[in-house]
XYZ file of C-alpha atoms in Angstrom:
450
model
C 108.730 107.613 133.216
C 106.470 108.773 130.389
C 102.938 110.046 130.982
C 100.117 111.350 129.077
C 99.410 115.035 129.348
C 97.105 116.295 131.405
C 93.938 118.231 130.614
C 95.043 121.545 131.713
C 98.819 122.761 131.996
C 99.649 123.948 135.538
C 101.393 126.952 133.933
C 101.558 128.512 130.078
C 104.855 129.073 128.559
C 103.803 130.402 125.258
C 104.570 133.527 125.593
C 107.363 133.138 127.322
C 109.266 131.458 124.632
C 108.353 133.791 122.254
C 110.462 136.575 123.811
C 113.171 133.856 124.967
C 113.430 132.074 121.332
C 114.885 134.851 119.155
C 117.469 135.429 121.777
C 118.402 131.527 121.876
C 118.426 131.930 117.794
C 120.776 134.940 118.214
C 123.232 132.919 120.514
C 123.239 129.733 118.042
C 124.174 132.117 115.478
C 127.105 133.866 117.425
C 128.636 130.970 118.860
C 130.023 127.947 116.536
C 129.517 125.953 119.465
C 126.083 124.430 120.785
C 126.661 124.013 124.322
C 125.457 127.273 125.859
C 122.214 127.320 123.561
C 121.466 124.169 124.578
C 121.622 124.483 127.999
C 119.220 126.868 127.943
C 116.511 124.844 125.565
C 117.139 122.080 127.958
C 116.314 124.881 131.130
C 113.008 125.133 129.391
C 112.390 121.996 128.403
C 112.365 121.207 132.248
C 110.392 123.226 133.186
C 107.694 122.832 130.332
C 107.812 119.603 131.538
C 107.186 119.833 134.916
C 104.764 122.174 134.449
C 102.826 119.953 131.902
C 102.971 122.451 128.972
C 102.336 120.422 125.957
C 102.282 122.637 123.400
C 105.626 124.556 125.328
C 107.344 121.422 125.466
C 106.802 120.226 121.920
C 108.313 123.431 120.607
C 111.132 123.003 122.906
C 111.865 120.053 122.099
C 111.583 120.995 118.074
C 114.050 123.695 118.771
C 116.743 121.275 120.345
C 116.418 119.141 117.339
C 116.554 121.657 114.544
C 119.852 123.327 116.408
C 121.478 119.932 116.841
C 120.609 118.583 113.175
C 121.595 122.191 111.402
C 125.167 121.576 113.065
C 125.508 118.601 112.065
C 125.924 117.042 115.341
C 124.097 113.702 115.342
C 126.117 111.905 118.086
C 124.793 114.886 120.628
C 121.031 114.436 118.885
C 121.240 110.716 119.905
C 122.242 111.055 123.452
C 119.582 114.082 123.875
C 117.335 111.599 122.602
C 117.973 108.819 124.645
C 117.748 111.069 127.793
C 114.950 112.959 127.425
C 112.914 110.134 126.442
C 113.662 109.118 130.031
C 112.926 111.907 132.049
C 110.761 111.503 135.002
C 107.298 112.926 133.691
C 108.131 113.306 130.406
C 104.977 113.514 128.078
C 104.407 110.853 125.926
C 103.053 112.967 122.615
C 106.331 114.984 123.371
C 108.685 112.096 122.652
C 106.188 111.305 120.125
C 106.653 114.808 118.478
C 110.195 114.985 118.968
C 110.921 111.383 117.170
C 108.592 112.817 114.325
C 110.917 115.868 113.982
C 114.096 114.050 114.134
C 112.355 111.509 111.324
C 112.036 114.626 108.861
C 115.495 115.295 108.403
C 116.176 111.274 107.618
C 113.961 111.758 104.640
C 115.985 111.806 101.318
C 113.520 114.550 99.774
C 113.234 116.928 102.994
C 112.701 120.224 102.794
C 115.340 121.233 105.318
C 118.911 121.835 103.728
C 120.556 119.312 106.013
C 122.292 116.305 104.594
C 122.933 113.483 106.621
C 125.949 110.850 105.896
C 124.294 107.434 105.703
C 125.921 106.082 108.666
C 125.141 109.097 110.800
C 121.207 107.823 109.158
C 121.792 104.264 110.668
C 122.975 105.385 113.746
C 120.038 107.770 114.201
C 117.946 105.413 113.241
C 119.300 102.579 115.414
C 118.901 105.610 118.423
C 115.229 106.161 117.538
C 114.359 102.202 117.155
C 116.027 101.861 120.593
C 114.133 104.616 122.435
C 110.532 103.704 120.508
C 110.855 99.674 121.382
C 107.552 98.694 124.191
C 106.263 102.139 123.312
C 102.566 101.683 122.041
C 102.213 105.396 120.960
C 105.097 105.319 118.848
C 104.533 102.070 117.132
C 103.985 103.972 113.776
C 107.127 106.274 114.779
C 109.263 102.861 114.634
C 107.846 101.320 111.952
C 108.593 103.698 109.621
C 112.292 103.628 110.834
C 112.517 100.553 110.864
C 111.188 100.580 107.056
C 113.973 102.489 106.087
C 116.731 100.813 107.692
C 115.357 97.811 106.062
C 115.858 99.859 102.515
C 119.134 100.640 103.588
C 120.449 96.800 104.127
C 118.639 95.787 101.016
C 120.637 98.158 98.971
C 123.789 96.629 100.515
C 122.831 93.243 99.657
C 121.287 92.502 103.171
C 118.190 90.357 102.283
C 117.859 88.245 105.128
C 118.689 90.957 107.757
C 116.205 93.330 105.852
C 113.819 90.712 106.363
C 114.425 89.386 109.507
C 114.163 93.296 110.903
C 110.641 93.865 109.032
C 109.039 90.949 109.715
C 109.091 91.227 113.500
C 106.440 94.390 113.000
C 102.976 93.184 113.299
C 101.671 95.989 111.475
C 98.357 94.654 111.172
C 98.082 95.243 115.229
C 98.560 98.978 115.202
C 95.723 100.664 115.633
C 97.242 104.329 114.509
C 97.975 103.162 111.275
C 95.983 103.730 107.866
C 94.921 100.610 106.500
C 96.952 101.639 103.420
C 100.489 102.166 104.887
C 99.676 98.717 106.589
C 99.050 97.039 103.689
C 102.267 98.553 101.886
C 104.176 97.230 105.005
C 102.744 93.528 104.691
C 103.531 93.342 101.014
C 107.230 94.536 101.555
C 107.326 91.896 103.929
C 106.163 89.528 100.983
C 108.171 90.717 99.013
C 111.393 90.576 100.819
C 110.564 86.773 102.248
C 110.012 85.869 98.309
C 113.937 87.450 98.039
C 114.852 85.758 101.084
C 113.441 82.496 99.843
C 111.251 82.160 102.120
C 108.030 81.309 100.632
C 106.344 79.875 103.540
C 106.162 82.797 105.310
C 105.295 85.136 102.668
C 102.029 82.754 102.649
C 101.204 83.259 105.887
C 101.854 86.956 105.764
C 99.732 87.305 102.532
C 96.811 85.806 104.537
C 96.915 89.318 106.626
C 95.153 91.056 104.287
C 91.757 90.304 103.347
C 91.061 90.306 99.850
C 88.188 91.607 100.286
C 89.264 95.196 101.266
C 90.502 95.241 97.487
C 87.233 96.014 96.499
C 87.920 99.713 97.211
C 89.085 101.601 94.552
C 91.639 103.507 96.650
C 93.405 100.207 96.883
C 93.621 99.481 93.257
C 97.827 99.644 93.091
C 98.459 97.597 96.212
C 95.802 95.184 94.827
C 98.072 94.182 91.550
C 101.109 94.517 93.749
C 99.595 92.110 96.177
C 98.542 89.309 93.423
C 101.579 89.755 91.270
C 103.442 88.699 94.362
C 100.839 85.956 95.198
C 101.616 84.728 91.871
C 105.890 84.482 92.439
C 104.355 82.439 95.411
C 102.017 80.164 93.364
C 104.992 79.842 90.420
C 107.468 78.602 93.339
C 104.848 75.982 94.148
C 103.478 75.356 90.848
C 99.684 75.630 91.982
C 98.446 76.368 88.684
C 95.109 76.448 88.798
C 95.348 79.401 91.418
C 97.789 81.432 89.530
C 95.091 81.648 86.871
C 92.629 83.013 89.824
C 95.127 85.592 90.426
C 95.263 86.668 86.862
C 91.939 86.637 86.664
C 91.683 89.273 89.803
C 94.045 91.211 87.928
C 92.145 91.197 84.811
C 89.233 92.295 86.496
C 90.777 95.607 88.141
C 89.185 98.358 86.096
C 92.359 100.197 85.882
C 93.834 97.050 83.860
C 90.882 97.011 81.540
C 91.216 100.460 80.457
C 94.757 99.412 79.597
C 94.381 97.017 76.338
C 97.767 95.702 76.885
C 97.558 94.804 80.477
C 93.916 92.733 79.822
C 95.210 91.055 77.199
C 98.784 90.337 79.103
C 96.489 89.075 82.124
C 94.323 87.540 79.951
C 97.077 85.470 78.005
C 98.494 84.207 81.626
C 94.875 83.010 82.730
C 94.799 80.730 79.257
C 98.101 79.764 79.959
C 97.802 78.752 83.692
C 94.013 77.257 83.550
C 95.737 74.431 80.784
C 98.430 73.680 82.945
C 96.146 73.234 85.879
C 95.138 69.300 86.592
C 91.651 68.955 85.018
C 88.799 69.140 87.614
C 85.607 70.948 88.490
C 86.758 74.235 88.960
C 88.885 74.106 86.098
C 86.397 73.154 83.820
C 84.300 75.244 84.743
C 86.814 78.623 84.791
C 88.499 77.635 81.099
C 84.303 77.069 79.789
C 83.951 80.564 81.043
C 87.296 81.908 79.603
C 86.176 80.780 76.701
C 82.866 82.684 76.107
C 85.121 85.956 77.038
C 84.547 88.420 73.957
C 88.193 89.706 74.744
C 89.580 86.168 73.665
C 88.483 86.662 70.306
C 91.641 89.194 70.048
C 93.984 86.750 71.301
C 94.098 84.055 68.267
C 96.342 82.065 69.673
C 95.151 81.308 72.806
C 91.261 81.334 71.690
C 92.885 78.092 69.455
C 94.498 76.312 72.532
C 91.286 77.085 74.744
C 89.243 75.386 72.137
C 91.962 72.555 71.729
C 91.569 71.932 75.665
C 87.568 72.353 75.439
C 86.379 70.203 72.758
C 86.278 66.367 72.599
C 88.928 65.667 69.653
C 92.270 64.246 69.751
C 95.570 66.233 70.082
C 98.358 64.942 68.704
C 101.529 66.798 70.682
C 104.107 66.798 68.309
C 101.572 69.310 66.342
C 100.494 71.075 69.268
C 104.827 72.186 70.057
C 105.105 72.495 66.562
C 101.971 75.455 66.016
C 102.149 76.790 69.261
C 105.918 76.046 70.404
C 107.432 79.600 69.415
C 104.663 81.808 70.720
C 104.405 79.598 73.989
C 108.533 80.452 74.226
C 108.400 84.053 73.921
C 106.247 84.379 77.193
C 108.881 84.521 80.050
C 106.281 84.226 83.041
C 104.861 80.658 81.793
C 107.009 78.489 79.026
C 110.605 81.022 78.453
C 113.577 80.253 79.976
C 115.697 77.234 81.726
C 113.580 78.009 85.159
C 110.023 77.012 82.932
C 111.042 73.669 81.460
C 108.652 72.122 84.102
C 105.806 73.820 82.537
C 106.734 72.552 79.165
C 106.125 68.832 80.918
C 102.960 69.784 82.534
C 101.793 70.900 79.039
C 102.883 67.861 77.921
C 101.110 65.638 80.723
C 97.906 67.868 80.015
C 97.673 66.590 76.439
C 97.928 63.509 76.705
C 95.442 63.589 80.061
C 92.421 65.239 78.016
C 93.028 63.082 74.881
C 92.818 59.913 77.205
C 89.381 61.433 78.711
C 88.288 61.467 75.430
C 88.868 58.430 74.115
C 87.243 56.606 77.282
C 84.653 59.078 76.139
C 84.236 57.568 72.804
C 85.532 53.687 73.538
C 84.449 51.182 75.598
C 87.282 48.841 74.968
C 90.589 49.082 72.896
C 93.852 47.382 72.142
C 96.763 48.957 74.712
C 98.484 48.950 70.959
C 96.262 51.093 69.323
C 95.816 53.097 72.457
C 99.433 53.924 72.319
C 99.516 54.719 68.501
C 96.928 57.419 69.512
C 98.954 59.313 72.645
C 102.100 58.775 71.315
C 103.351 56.865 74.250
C 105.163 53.738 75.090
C 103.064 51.076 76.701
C 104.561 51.838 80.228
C 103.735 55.437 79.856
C 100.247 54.937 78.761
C 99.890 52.750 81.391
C 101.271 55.010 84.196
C 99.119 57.907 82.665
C 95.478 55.602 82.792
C 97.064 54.804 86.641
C 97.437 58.358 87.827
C 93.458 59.401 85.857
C 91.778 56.552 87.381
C 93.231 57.092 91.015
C 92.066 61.193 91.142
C 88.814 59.468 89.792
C 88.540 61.919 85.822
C 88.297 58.214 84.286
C 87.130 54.358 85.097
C 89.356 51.771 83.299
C 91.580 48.836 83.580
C 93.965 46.735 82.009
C 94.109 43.223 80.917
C 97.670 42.995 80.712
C 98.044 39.196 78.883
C 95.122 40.397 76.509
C 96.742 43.441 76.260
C 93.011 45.436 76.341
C 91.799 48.677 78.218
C 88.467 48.440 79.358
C 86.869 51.832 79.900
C 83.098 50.899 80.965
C 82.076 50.944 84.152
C 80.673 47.918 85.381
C 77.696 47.945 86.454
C 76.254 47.021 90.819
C 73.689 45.224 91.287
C 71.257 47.911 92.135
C 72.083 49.826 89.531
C 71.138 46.688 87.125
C 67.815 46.021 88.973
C 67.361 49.735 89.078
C 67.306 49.750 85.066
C 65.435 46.156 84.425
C 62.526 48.053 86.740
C 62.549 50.595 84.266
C 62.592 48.516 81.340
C 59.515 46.825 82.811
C 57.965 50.290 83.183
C 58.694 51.615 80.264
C 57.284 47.862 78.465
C 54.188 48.452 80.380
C 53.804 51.427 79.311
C 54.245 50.753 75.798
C 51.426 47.692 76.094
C 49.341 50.190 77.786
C 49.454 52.367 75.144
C 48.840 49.744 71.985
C 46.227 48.622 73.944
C 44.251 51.954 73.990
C 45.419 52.327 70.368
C 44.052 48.502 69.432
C 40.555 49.679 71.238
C 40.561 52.948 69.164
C 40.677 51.088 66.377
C 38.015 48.928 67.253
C 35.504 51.459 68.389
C 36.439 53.489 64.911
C 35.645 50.242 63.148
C 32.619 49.415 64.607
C 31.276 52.823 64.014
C 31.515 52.654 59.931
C 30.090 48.920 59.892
C-alpha cells in the first residue's frame, strides 16, 4: 500500500549511497548479467523505504531503471515495476518518480542512447497504464502513456481503438495538469472521434473547453486547431451559418492577420458560408457587417457576391454559375469536389430564396406565370419555395391556385385597421386645425391694411 511521505525521514541515506553507488556501477560493468546488481539496489530500496527516505528512495529507484533499460531488459523493468509499486509503504512520489524515469526512455527524441523495439514500447507502456490505473497522483503519468499508445495504434490503422483508449481520460478533471496539455488532449480526442466518425461526441467533447480561455495569447495555435476542427464538425452537419462564426474567430486571431494569405483564406470561407446560411437575423446582420470590412475590397470576387446577396435586385442563376462557377470550384473546403455538390444546391436554394424576398418586396400581387419566368422555376418549384419562406415566417403570401395569382400583402386585423382610421382622423384634424389658424391669419392681416 502506497503512502505519502512523511515530513521528516526516520533515517538519511544520502551519503550512504554515495559511497555504495560507484561500487554498484563497477559491478554492472563487470558482470554481463544484472542479477547481483540488482539485488543490491533492491537491498536499498527497502530499506529507503522503510525508513521513509524520499530523496534515497527516488535515486534508488532511478538507478534500478537506468541499469535495467541500458541492458535492454524490459521484461525484468516491467515486473520490477509491477512489484514495487506494491510494496507495503511504498511512497507515492516514488512510484511517481520512477514511472517518470521509465517514461524518458519511451520518448523517440531522448537523450539516453537506448533504443527500444516498438513492441517492447507497448508492452512497457501497457505495464505502466496497468500500475498507474485508480492512482490520482499519477493521472498525468498515464495520460501521457496512454497518449502515445494511442499514436502508436493510429499509425497502424487503429482509429477506433485509438479513440476508444483516449477518450476514457477526463483530462479536464486533473488538477496537475497545465491547462495547455489539457486542451491538446481534448482536441486529439476531437480529432480522432472526427476520424472515427463519430461526430457526436467530438461535440460534446469540444464543449470542454471554454472559448473563452482563447482569449490568451499563449493559446493562439490550439485556438485555430480547435475551430478548424469545429468546422469538419459544422461541414458534417452542414450548419452553415456557424461555420462562418468559426471563420470569423479565425480571422480575428492576430497571428492570422499578420498573415495576408490566411485573412484573406478565412475571409473568403466567411463570404462563402454566411450565403449558404438560411437567411435570418443573425445572418443579415453578420454578411451587412462583412460587407463594410475594408479587407473585402481585396477579394473582388466575393465583395461582388456579398453585394449580389445584400442588395434588393434580381439574380438570375444561370448568370450567377456562369461568372462565379469556376472560382466557386477551385475552393475545396466549400463548392470543389464530389463530397460539396450539396453546397452547390444550397447556393442554388439561396438564390432563388432572396430573389423571392425581393419581389414580395416590390409586388403586391403577380401572375404564378410571370413569377416563374422571373426564378427560373417550374410552377411546382416556385410553389414549394413560397411554402418553405412563408412557414420560417422571411415572407407573407399565398396562392390562388384556379386564378393562378400570388398575393404578397398582408392583410390587414381589425385593430390594426381601426388603429390607422384613428390616425387618419388625427392627422385630418390636424390639418383643419391648422387651415383654420392659417384662414384667421389671413383675416387679421386683412383687416389690418383696410
Amino acid at each position: 500500500m502506497s503512502r505519502d511521505a512523511p515530513l521528516k525521514a526516520e533515517k538519511d541515506y544520502s551519503d550512504i549511497l554515495k559511497e555504495e553507488f560507484p561500487k554498484i556501477d563497477k559491478l554492472i560493468l563487470q558482470d554481463t548479467d544484472y542479477t547481483e546488481p540488482l539485488n543490491k539496489l533492491l537491498t536499498w530500496e527497502k530499506k529507503t523505504r522503510q525508513a521513509a527516505d524520499l530523496s534515497s528512495s527516488k535515486q534508488v529507484l532511478a538507478k534500478i531503471v537506468d541499469m535495467l533499460a541500458n541492458k535492454g531488459q524490459w521484461d525484468e523493468l516491467n515486473e520490477q515495476l509491477i512489484l514495487l509499486s506494491k510494496k507495503h509503504g511504498q511512497l507515492k512520489l516514488s512510484i511517481q518518480y520512477m514511472i517518470q524515469e521509465i517514461m524518458k526512455y519511451l520518448r523517440d527524441d531522448s537523450e539516453y542512447n537506448v533504443k527500444i523495439d516498438l513492441e517492447n514500447k507497448i508492452k512497457v507502456i501497457e505495464t505502466i497504464r496497468t500500475v498507474t490505473e485508480n492512482k490520482i497522483f499519477v493521472e498525468v503519468e498515464r495520460a501521457r502513456v496512454t497518449r502515445d499508445l494511442c499514436n502508436i495504434k493510429r499509425s497502424r490503422g487503429k482509429i477506433d481503438e485509438a479513440c476508444n483508449l483516449l477518450c476514457e481520460l477526463q483530462v479536464e478533471t486533473y488538477s496537475s495538469m497545465e491547462m495547455f496539455e489539457k486542451i491538446e488532449f481534448i482536441l486529439e480526442q476531437m480529432e480522432l472521434c472526427i476520424l472515427k466518425g463519430d461526430f457526436q461526441q467530438a461535440t460534446v467533447l469540444s464543449r470542454k473547453i471554454l472559448k473563452k480561455t482563447f482569449q490568451n495569447s499563449k493559446y493562439e495555435s490550439l485556438k485555430l486547431d480547435y475551430y478548424n476542427l469545429l468546422i469538419k464538425i459544422g461541414l458534417h452537419k452542414n450548419e452553415y451559418l456557424d461555420i462562418a462564426q468559426y471563420y470569423q474567430e479565425i480571422y480575428r486571431t492576430e497571428c492570422v492577420q499578420n498573415d495576408e494569405q490566411r485573412w484573406k483564406d478565412a475571409l473568403v470561407h466567411i463570404v462563402y458560408f454566411l450565403i449558404l446560411s438560411p437567411y435570418g437575423n443573425l445572418q443579415n446582420d453578420l454578411i451587412h457587417k462583412v460587407k463594410l470590412d475594408n479587407n473585402l475590397k481585396k477579394l473582388e470576387i466575393q465583395e461582388s457576391m456579398i453585394k449580389l446577396f445584400t442588395t434588393k435586385e434580381l439574380m438570375r442563376w444561370p448568370n450567377v454559375k456562369q461568372i462565379y462557377g469556376t472560382v466557386l470550384e477551385k475552393d475545396p473546403v466549400a463548392f470543389g469536389g464530389e463530397n460539396n455538390k450539396i453546397h452547390w444546391e444550397q447556393l442554388q436554394k439561396r438564390v432563388i430564396e432572396h430573389n423571392l424576398r425581393v419581389i414580395s418586396e416590390y409586388y403586391s400581387r403577380i401572375t404564378l406565370g410571370r413569377l416563374n419566368e422571373l426564378l427560373d422555376l417550374s410552377e411546382a418549384e416556385t410553389e414549394s419555395f413560397i411554402s418553405d419562406l412563408v412557414n420560417q415566417g422571411v415572407i407573407y403570401a399565398k396562392v390562388n391556385r384556379p386564378a393562378r395569382i400570388v398575393n404578397f400583402e398582408k392583410p390587414k386585423v381589425s385593430s390594426e385597421l381601426l388603429n390607422q382610421w384613428s390616425n387618419n382622423v388625427d392627422e385630418l384634424l390636424e390639418h383643419i386645425e391648422t387651415i383654420g389658424h392659417l384662414i384667421t391669419k389671413e383675416e387679421i392681416m386683412h383687416g389690418l391694411k383696410v
